[in-house]
């Protein structure tokens, strides 16, 4: 047997493994498996209806440790009361510190949930709500758009063809106008002047289109919650990278 013949089985075996890995993330492959972990703790020794509490509802993916780390970090980032504040070391340490200093009626909620799984991507939505007195609490929300093949959270620059960012935001402005009409303020000049369109970093790929989510007070008053804009895929031809368009089922 010559060297070429001897190498052929090894090459075929390696090719088989590669194809198997690719097929595992094909559109027809099973979705990623995960478990929900949830708990709620009250301030130690407290009794009654005004006990401070921390409620955490998170996810753990069996075969996606990188995503698990992103979820933990994302939830911890939602606990910060201001940009630049240091992150807690863990969810457990955040809970301990919050309850130690909490006053009656204070509460903190953190949640991670899978919004969609499709085309080898997992769209996770993170949300928070913290009440520490005042007229109302402070909500937070963001996306993790995790690409299983790339093993990373996708950002806008990953999604767009070169030089298409301005065109993308032009389409987002159109989506914002549709949202205004849906809210009944499409012709309200005062509302539009007070709450003009702005860009957002909370972006995710969904079946319906590219989602753009906004923090409260960003493009609308508190009562509007977290506005969600949708840019349909047909409007993104020549803007979005071809691999991010939905695959035919």
PDB file of C-alpha atoms in Angstrom:
ATOM      1  CA  UNK A   1       0.000   0.000   0.000  1.00  0.00           C
ATOM      2  CA  UNK A   2       1.429   3.383  -0.996  1.00  0.00           C
ATOM      3  CA  UNK A   3       1.318   6.518   1.189  1.00  0.00           C
ATOM      4  CA  UNK A   4      -1.602   8.028  -0.716  1.00  0.00           C
ATOM      5  CA  UNK A   5      -3.702   4.898  -0.254  1.00  0.00           C
ATOM      6  CA  UNK A   6      -2.855   4.762   3.426  1.00  0.00           C
ATOM      7  CA  UNK A   7      -3.940   8.367   3.954  1.00  0.00           C
ATOM      8  CA  UNK A   8      -7.295   8.002   2.165  1.00  0.00           C
ATOM      9  CA  UNK A   9      -9.186   6.388   5.096  1.00  0.00           C
ATOM     10  CA  UNK A  10      -7.911   9.105   7.444  1.00  0.00           C
ATOM     11  CA  UNK A  11      -8.980  11.871   5.077  1.00  0.00           C
ATOM     12  CA  UNK A  12     -12.424  10.331   4.629  1.00  0.00           C
ATOM     13  CA  UNK A  13     -12.820   9.917   8.385  1.00  0.00           C
ATOM     14  CA  UNK A  14     -11.868  13.525   8.999  1.00  0.00           C
ATOM     15  CA  UNK A  15     -14.263  14.669   6.271  1.00  0.00           C
ATOM     16  CA  UNK A  16     -17.027  12.627   7.858  1.00  0.00           C
ATOM     17  CA  UNK A  17     -16.455  14.301  11.215  1.00  0.00           C
ATOM     18  CA  UNK A  18     -16.486  17.728   9.579  1.00  0.00           C
ATOM     19  CA  UNK A  19     -19.718  17.027   7.749  1.00  0.00           C
ATOM     20  CA  UNK A  20     -21.253  15.698  10.947  1.00  0.00           C
ATOM     21  CA  UNK A  21     -20.343  18.892  12.772  1.00  0.00           C
ATOM     22  CA  UNK A  22     -21.847  21.023  10.004  1.00  0.00           C
ATOM     23  CA  UNK A  23     -25.027  18.944   9.917  1.00  0.00           C
ATOM     24  CA  UNK A  24     -25.435  19.291  13.682  1.00  0.00           C
ATOM     25  CA  UNK A  25     -26.101  22.997  13.148  1.00  0.00           C
ATOM     26  CA  UNK A  26     -28.221  22.668  10.024  1.00  0.00           C
ATOM     27  CA  UNK A  27     -31.749  24.104  10.036  1.00  0.00           C
ATOM     28  CA  UNK A  28     -33.230  20.610  10.471  1.00  0.00           C
ATOM     29  CA  UNK A  29     -31.072  19.688  13.479  1.00  0.00           C
ATOM     30  CA  UNK A  30     -32.599  19.701  16.969  1.00  0.00           C
ATOM     31  CA  UNK A  31     -32.573  22.963  18.905  1.00  0.00           C
ATOM     32  CA  UNK A  32     -30.058  23.483  21.678  1.00  0.00           C
ATOM     33  CA  UNK A  33     -31.014  21.827  24.957  1.00  0.00           C
ATOM     34  CA  UNK A  34     -31.247  23.968  28.062  1.00  0.00           C
ATOM     35  CA  UNK A  35     -32.592  23.935  31.596  1.00  0.00           C
ATOM     36  CA  UNK A  36     -34.359  26.690  33.467  1.00  0.00           C
ATOM     37  CA  UNK A  37     -33.064  27.577  36.926  1.00  0.00           C
ATOM     38  CA  UNK A  38     -35.176  29.863  39.088  1.00  0.00           C
ATOM     39  CA  UNK A  39     -35.218  30.963  42.695  1.00  0.00           C
ATOM     40  CA  UNK A  40     -36.530  33.715  44.946  1.00  0.00           C
ATOM     41  CA  UNK A  41     -35.011  34.716  48.269  1.00  0.00           C
ATOM     42  CA  UNK A  42     -36.225  37.171  50.886  1.00  0.00           C
ATOM     43  CA  UNK A  43     -34.118  39.258  53.213  1.00  0.00           C
ATOM     44  CA  UNK A  44     -32.942  37.046  56.055  1.00  0.00           C
ATOM     45  CA  UNK A  45     -35.174  37.177  59.121  1.00  0.00           C
ATOM     46  CA  UNK A  46     -37.841  39.298  57.441  1.00  0.00           C
ATOM     47  CA  UNK A  47     -41.548  38.500  57.713  1.00  0.00           C
ATOM     48  CA  UNK A  48     -44.555  40.203  56.185  1.00  0.00           C
ATOM     49  CA  UNK A  49     -45.574  41.675  52.834  1.00  0.00           C
ATOM     50  CA  UNK A  50     -42.817  44.299  52.591  1.00  0.00           C
ATOM     51  CA  UNK A  51     -39.837  41.943  52.746  1.00  0.00           C
ATOM     52  CA  UNK A  52     -37.121  42.805  50.208  1.00  0.00           C
ATOM     53  CA  UNK A  53     -36.642  40.065  47.648  1.00  0.00           C
ATOM     54  CA  UNK A  54     -34.477  38.943  44.755  1.00  0.00           C
ATOM     55  CA  UNK A  55     -36.021  36.761  42.037  1.00  0.00           C
ATOM     56  CA  UNK A  56     -33.703  35.177  39.446  1.00  0.00           C
ATOM     57  CA  UNK A  57     -34.918  33.068  36.508  1.00  0.00           C
ATOM     58  CA  UNK A  58     -32.085  32.023  34.219  1.00  0.00           C
ATOM     59  CA  UNK A  59     -30.971  29.360  31.728  1.00  0.00           C
ATOM     60  CA  UNK A  60     -28.202  26.815  31.425  1.00  0.00           C
ATOM     61  CA  UNK A  61     -27.412  25.274  28.020  1.00  0.00           C
ATOM     62  CA  UNK A  62     -26.028  21.740  28.097  1.00  0.00           C
ATOM     63  CA  UNK A  63     -23.589  22.179  25.201  1.00  0.00           C
ATOM     64  CA  UNK A  64     -23.133  25.950  24.957  1.00  0.00           C
ATOM     65  CA  UNK A  65     -20.828  27.100  27.792  1.00  0.00           C
ATOM     66  CA  UNK A  66     -19.956  30.291  25.914  1.00  0.00           C
ATOM     67  CA  UNK A  67     -23.635  31.246  25.799  1.00  0.00           C
ATOM     68  CA  UNK A  68     -24.028  30.439  29.499  1.00  0.00           C
ATOM     69  CA  UNK A  69     -21.234  32.886  30.285  1.00  0.00           C
ATOM     70  CA  UNK A  70     -22.825  35.560  28.100  1.00  0.00           C
ATOM     71  CA  UNK A  71     -26.162  35.112  29.877  1.00  0.00           C
ATOM     72  CA  UNK A  72     -24.587  35.441  33.319  1.00  0.00           C
ATOM     73  CA  UNK A  73     -22.662  38.538  32.300  1.00  0.00           C
ATOM     74  CA  UNK A  74     -25.682  40.062  30.567  1.00  0.00           C
ATOM     75  CA  UNK A  75     -27.858  39.647  33.653  1.00  0.00           C
ATOM     76  CA  UNK A  76     -25.143  41.142  35.837  1.00  0.00           C
ATOM     77  CA  UNK A  77     -24.880  44.126  33.486  1.00  0.00           C
ATOM     78  CA  UNK A  78     -28.601  44.721  33.956  1.00  0.00           C
ATOM     79  CA  UNK A  79     -28.027  45.115  37.709  1.00  0.00           C
ATOM     80  CA  UNK A  80     -25.875  48.216  37.269  1.00  0.00           C
ATOM     81  CA  UNK A  81     -27.586  51.431  38.282  1.00  0.00           C
ATOM     82  CA  UNK A  82     -25.264  53.544  36.112  1.00  0.00           C
ATOM     83  CA  UNK A  83     -22.795  53.003  33.279  1.00  0.00           C
ATOM     84  CA  UNK A  84     -19.275  52.407  34.500  1.00  0.00           C
ATOM     85  CA  UNK A  85     -20.252  50.811  37.792  1.00  0.00           C
ATOM     86  CA  UNK A  86     -18.335  47.589  38.527  1.00  0.00           C
ATOM     87  CA  UNK A  87     -20.126  44.326  37.871  1.00  0.00           C
ATOM     88  CA  UNK A  88     -20.965  42.004  40.765  1.00  0.00           C
ATOM     89  CA  UNK A  89     -18.787  38.897  40.838  1.00  0.00           C
ATOM     90  CA  UNK A  90     -21.786  36.583  40.409  1.00  0.00           C
ATOM     91  CA  UNK A  91     -25.564  36.464  40.596  1.00  0.00           C
ATOM     92  CA  UNK A  92     -25.262  35.035  44.091  1.00  0.00           C
ATOM     93  CA  UNK A  93     -23.058  37.876  45.292  1.00  0.00           C
ATOM     94  CA  UNK A  94     -25.417  40.418  43.720  1.00  0.00           C
ATOM     95  CA  UNK A  95     -28.331  38.859  45.580  1.00  0.00           C
ATOM     96  CA  UNK A  96     -26.428  38.893  48.868  1.00  0.00           C
ATOM     97  CA  UNK A  97     -25.366  42.529  48.553  1.00  0.00           C
ATOM     98  CA  UNK A  98     -28.808  43.708  47.412  1.00  0.00           C
ATOM     99  CA  UNK A  99     -30.644  42.018  50.278  1.00  0.00           C
ATOM    100  CA  UNK A 100     -28.098  43.157  52.849  1.00  0.00           C
ATOM    101  CA  UNK A 101     -28.710  46.820  52.085  1.00  0.00           C
ATOM    102  CA  UNK A 102     -32.350  46.648  51.014  1.00  0.00           C
ATOM    103  CA  UNK A 103     -35.157  48.602  52.658  1.00  0.00           C
ATOM    104  CA  UNK A 104     -38.751  47.369  53.068  1.00  0.00           C
ATOM    105  CA  UNK A 105     -40.507  47.002  49.730  1.00  0.00           C
ATOM    106  CA  UNK A 106     -37.351  46.791  47.627  1.00  0.00           C
ATOM    107  CA  UNK A 107     -37.186  44.076  44.974  1.00  0.00           C
ATOM    108  CA  UNK A 108     -35.009  42.932  42.090  1.00  0.00           C
ATOM    109  CA  UNK A 109     -36.005  40.599  39.258  1.00  0.00           C
ATOM    110  CA  UNK A 110     -33.675  39.113  36.627  1.00  0.00           C
ATOM    111  CA  UNK A 111     -34.778  36.798  33.828  1.00  0.00           C
ATOM    112  CA  UNK A 112     -33.315  35.045  30.784  1.00  0.00           C
ATOM    113  CA  UNK A 113     -35.587  33.334  28.261  1.00  0.00           C
ATOM    114  CA  UNK A 114     -35.221  31.862  24.792  1.00  0.00           C
ATOM    115  CA  UNK A 115     -37.176  33.959  22.354  1.00  0.00           C
ATOM    116  CA  UNK A 116     -36.361  31.897  19.235  1.00  0.00           C
ATOM    117  CA  UNK A 117     -34.034  29.225  17.873  1.00  0.00           C
ATOM    118  CA  UNK A 118     -33.554  29.090  14.112  1.00  0.00           C
ATOM    119  CA  UNK A 119     -30.832  28.638  11.480  1.00  0.00           C
ATOM    120  CA  UNK A 120     -28.166  27.703  14.023  1.00  0.00           C
ATOM    121  CA  UNK A 121     -28.785  30.782  16.160  1.00  0.00           C
ATOM    122  CA  UNK A 122     -30.300  31.244  19.607  1.00  0.00           C
ATOM    123  CA  UNK A 123     -32.020  34.530  20.401  1.00  0.00           C
ATOM    124  CA  UNK A 124     -32.063  35.026  24.172  1.00  0.00           C
ATOM    125  CA  UNK A 125     -33.942  37.908  25.766  1.00  0.00           C
ATOM    126  CA  UNK A 126     -32.674  39.223  29.094  1.00  0.00           C
ATOM    127  CA  UNK A 127     -34.867  41.389  31.296  1.00  0.00           C
ATOM    128  CA  UNK A 128     -34.730  43.031  34.697  1.00  0.00           C
ATOM    129  CA  UNK A 129     -36.863  45.079  37.042  1.00  0.00           C
ATOM    130  CA  UNK A 130     -35.517  46.819  40.126  1.00  0.00           C
ATOM    131  CA  UNK A 131     -37.591  48.754  42.636  1.00  0.00           C
ATOM    132  CA  UNK A 132     -35.777  50.767  45.289  1.00  0.00           C
ATOM    133  CA  UNK A 133     -38.458  53.322  46.091  1.00  0.00           C
ATOM    134  CA  UNK A 134     -40.059  56.123  44.139  1.00  0.00           C
ATOM    135  CA  UNK A 135     -43.005  56.235  41.782  1.00  0.00           C
ATOM    136  CA  UNK A 136     -42.005  53.094  39.879  1.00  0.00           C
ATOM    137  CA  UNK A 137     -39.203  50.631  39.331  1.00  0.00           C
ATOM    138  CA  UNK A 138     -36.490  50.582  36.694  1.00  0.00           C
ATOM    139  CA  UNK A 139     -36.883  47.967  33.916  1.00  0.00           C
ATOM    140  CA  UNK A 140     -34.132  46.762  31.617  1.00  0.00           C
ATOM    141  CA  UNK A 141     -34.055  44.522  28.571  1.00  0.00           C
ATOM    142  CA  UNK A 142     -31.596  43.355  25.937  1.00  0.00           C
ATOM    143  CA  UNK A 143     -30.856  40.560  23.450  1.00  0.00           C
ATOM    144  CA  UNK A 144     -28.130  37.980  23.062  1.00  0.00           C
ATOM    145  CA  UNK A 145     -28.158  36.795  19.437  1.00  0.00           C
ATOM    146  CA  UNK A 146     -25.869  33.768  19.733  1.00  0.00           C
ATOM    147  CA  UNK A 147     -24.419  32.127  16.633  1.00  0.00           C
ATOM    148  CA  UNK A 148     -23.678  28.493  17.486  1.00  0.00           C
ATOM    149  CA  UNK A 149     -21.260  27.998  14.603  1.00  0.00           C
ATOM    150  CA  UNK A 150     -19.250  31.129  15.322  1.00  0.00           C
ATOM    151  CA  UNK A 151     -19.597  30.699  19.098  1.00  0.00           C
ATOM    152  CA  UNK A 152     -20.233  34.396  19.635  1.00  0.00           C
ATOM    153  CA  UNK A 153     -22.957  36.961  20.167  1.00  0.00           C
ATOM    154  CA  UNK A 154     -23.689  38.696  16.879  1.00  0.00           C
ATOM    155  CA  UNK A 155     -23.397  42.480  16.677  1.00  0.00           C
ATOM    156  CA  UNK A 156     -24.673  44.796  13.974  1.00  0.00           C
ATOM    157  CA  UNK A 157     -21.298  44.904  12.230  1.00  0.00           C
ATOM    158  CA  UNK A 158     -21.439  41.101  11.895  1.00  0.00           C
ATOM    159  CA  UNK A 159     -24.832  41.249  10.186  1.00  0.00           C
ATOM    160  CA  UNK A 160     -24.327  43.892   7.508  1.00  0.00           C
ATOM    161  CA  UNK A 161     -22.553  43.958   4.188  1.00  0.00           C
ATOM    162  CA  UNK A 162     -19.626  46.413   4.071  1.00  0.00           C
ATOM    163  CA  UNK A 163     -20.677  50.047   3.917  1.00  0.00           C
ATOM    164  CA  UNK A 164     -24.374  49.379   4.585  1.00  0.00           C
ATOM    165  CA  UNK A 165     -24.808  50.726   8.116  1.00  0.00           C
ATOM    166  CA  UNK A 166     -26.349  54.010   6.968  1.00  0.00           C
ATOM    167  CA  UNK A 167     -28.777  52.139   4.714  1.00  0.00           C
ATOM    168  CA  UNK A 168     -29.727  49.857   7.606  1.00  0.00           C
ATOM    169  CA  UNK A 169     -30.578  52.753   9.897  1.00  0.00           C
ATOM    170  CA  UNK A 170     -32.628  54.336   7.110  1.00  0.00           C
ATOM    171  CA  UNK A 171     -34.762  51.175   7.084  1.00  0.00           C
ATOM    172  CA  UNK A 172     -34.929  51.315  10.877  1.00  0.00           C
ATOM    173  CA  UNK A 173     -36.307  54.858  10.627  1.00  0.00           C
ATOM    174  CA  UNK A 174     -39.078  53.534   8.400  1.00  0.00           C
ATOM    175  CA  UNK A 175     -39.817  50.838  10.997  1.00  0.00           C
ATOM    176  CA  UNK A 176     -39.953  53.564  13.640  1.00  0.00           C
ATOM    177  CA  UNK A 177     -42.504  55.479  11.576  1.00  0.00           C
ATOM    178  CA  UNK A 178     -44.651  52.341  11.344  1.00  0.00           C
ATOM    179  CA  UNK A 179     -44.361  51.929  15.115  1.00  0.00           C
ATOM    180  CA  UNK A 180     -45.488  55.531  15.653  1.00  0.00           C
ATOM    181  CA  UNK A 181     -48.544  54.935  13.476  1.00  0.00           C
ATOM    182  CA  UNK A 182     -49.307  51.743  15.400  1.00  0.00           C
ATOM    183  CA  UNK A 183     -49.142  53.694  18.657  1.00  0.00           C
ATOM    184  CA  UNK A 184     -51.553  56.287  17.317  1.00  0.00           C
ATOM    185  CA  UNK A 185     -48.991  59.109  17.328  1.00  0.00           C
ATOM    186  CA  UNK A 186     -47.858  59.054  13.701  1.00  0.00           C
ATOM    187  CA  UNK A 187     -49.147  62.604  13.177  1.00  0.00           C
ATOM    188  CA  UNK A 188     -48.407  63.898  16.676  1.00  0.00           C
ATOM    189  CA  UNK A 189     -45.742  66.538  16.021  1.00  0.00           C
ATOM    190  CA  UNK A 190     -45.156  67.181  19.726  1.00  0.00           C
ATOM    191  CA  UNK A 191     -44.580  63.495  20.494  1.00  0.00           C
ATOM    192  CA  UNK A 192     -42.229  63.073  17.524  1.00  0.00           C
ATOM    193  CA  UNK A 193     -40.231  66.161  18.520  1.00  0.00           C
ATOM    194  CA  UNK A 194     -39.996  65.032  22.145  1.00  0.00           C
ATOM    195  CA  UNK A 195     -39.152  61.418  21.315  1.00  0.00           C
ATOM    196  CA  UNK A 196     -37.181  61.412  18.038  1.00  0.00           C
ATOM    197  CA  UNK A 197     -35.782  58.298  16.408  1.00  0.00           C
ATOM    198  CA  UNK A 198     -32.468  57.052  17.795  1.00  0.00           C
ATOM    199  CA  UNK A 199     -30.217  54.101  17.186  1.00  0.00           C
ATOM    200  CA  UNK A 200     -30.089  51.159  19.591  1.00  0.00           C
ATOM    201  CA  UNK A 201     -27.575  48.451  20.401  1.00  0.00           C
ATOM    202  CA  UNK A 202     -30.305  45.911  21.269  1.00  0.00           C
ATOM    203  CA  UNK A 203     -30.615  44.049  17.955  1.00  0.00           C
ATOM    204  CA  UNK A 204     -31.639  40.472  17.187  1.00  0.00           C
ATOM    205  CA  UNK A 205     -32.469  38.266  14.209  1.00  0.00           C
ATOM    206  CA  UNK A 206     -35.947  36.751  14.384  1.00  0.00           C
ATOM    207  CA  UNK A 207     -38.234  34.952  11.950  1.00  0.00           C
ATOM    208  CA  UNK A 208     -40.279  38.107  11.411  1.00  0.00           C
ATOM    209  CA  UNK A 209     -37.280  40.305  10.654  1.00  0.00           C
ATOM    210  CA  UNK A 210     -34.489  42.155  12.403  1.00  0.00           C
ATOM    211  CA  UNK A 211     -35.669  43.280  15.839  1.00  0.00           C
ATOM    212  CA  UNK A 212     -34.621  46.576  17.407  1.00  0.00           C
ATOM    213  CA  UNK A 213     -35.486  46.974  21.070  1.00  0.00           C
ATOM    214  CA  UNK A 214     -35.208  50.214  23.019  1.00  0.00           C
ATOM    215  CA  UNK A 215     -34.630  51.102  26.643  1.00  0.00           C
ATOM    216  CA  UNK A 216     -37.418  52.954  28.429  1.00  0.00           C
ATOM    217  CA  UNK A 217     -37.290  56.712  27.906  1.00  0.00           C
ATOM    218  CA  UNK A 218     -35.193  56.225  24.747  1.00  0.00           C
ATOM    219  CA  UNK A 219     -37.764  56.901  22.021  1.00  0.00           C
ATOM    220  CA  UNK A 220     -40.951  56.965  24.091  1.00  0.00           C
ATOM    221  CA  UNK A 221     -42.181  57.690  27.632  1.00  0.00           C
ATOM    222  CA  UNK A 222     -42.034  55.177  30.476  1.00  0.00           C
ATOM    223  CA  UNK A 223     -45.607  54.070  29.865  1.00  0.00           C
ATOM    224  CA  UNK A 224     -44.593  52.718  26.438  1.00  0.00           C
ATOM    225  CA  UNK A 225     -42.253  50.195  28.041  1.00  0.00           C
ATOM    226  CA  UNK A 226     -39.539  48.841  25.745  1.00  0.00           C
ATOM    227  CA  UNK A 227     -40.495  49.792  22.161  1.00  0.00           C
ATOM    228  CA  UNK A 228     -39.801  47.029  19.641  1.00  0.00           C
ATOM    229  CA  UNK A 229     -39.250  47.828  15.963  1.00  0.00           C
ATOM    230  CA  UNK A 230     -39.198  45.196  13.207  1.00  0.00           C
ATOM    231  CA  UNK A 231     -37.365  45.582   9.898  1.00  0.00           C
ATOM    232  CA  UNK A 232     -38.706  42.877   7.514  1.00  0.00           C
ATOM    233  CA  UNK A 233     -36.102  40.849   5.632  1.00  0.00           C
ATOM    234  CA  UNK A 234     -37.316  41.824   2.123  1.00  0.00           C
ATOM    235  CA  UNK A 235     -36.352  45.417   2.930  1.00  0.00           C
ATOM    236  CA  UNK A 236     -32.787  44.366   3.726  1.00  0.00           C
ATOM    237  CA  UNK A 237     -31.730  42.964   0.354  1.00  0.00           C
ATOM    238  CA  UNK A 238     -28.276  44.331  -0.411  1.00  0.00           C
ATOM    239  CA  UNK A 239     -27.887  45.427   3.225  1.00  0.00           C
ATOM    240  CA  UNK A 240     -27.918  42.250   5.315  1.00  0.00           C
ATOM    241  CA  UNK A 241     -25.322  39.559   4.687  1.00  0.00           C
ATOM    242  CA  UNK A 242     -26.929  36.726   2.680  1.00  0.00           C
ATOM    243  CA  UNK A 243     -26.196  34.078   5.323  1.00  0.00           C
ATOM    244  CA  UNK A 244     -28.478  35.850   7.791  1.00  0.00           C
ATOM    245  CA  UNK A 245     -31.623  35.723   5.693  1.00  0.00           C
ATOM    246  CA  UNK A 246     -34.024  32.965   6.851  1.00  0.00           C
ATOM    247  CA  UNK A 247     -33.458  29.658   5.133  1.00  0.00           C
ATOM    248  CA  UNK A 248     -36.371  28.013   3.372  1.00  0.00           C
ATOM    249  CA  UNK A 249     -37.959  25.275   5.452  1.00  0.00           C
TER     250      UNK A 249
END
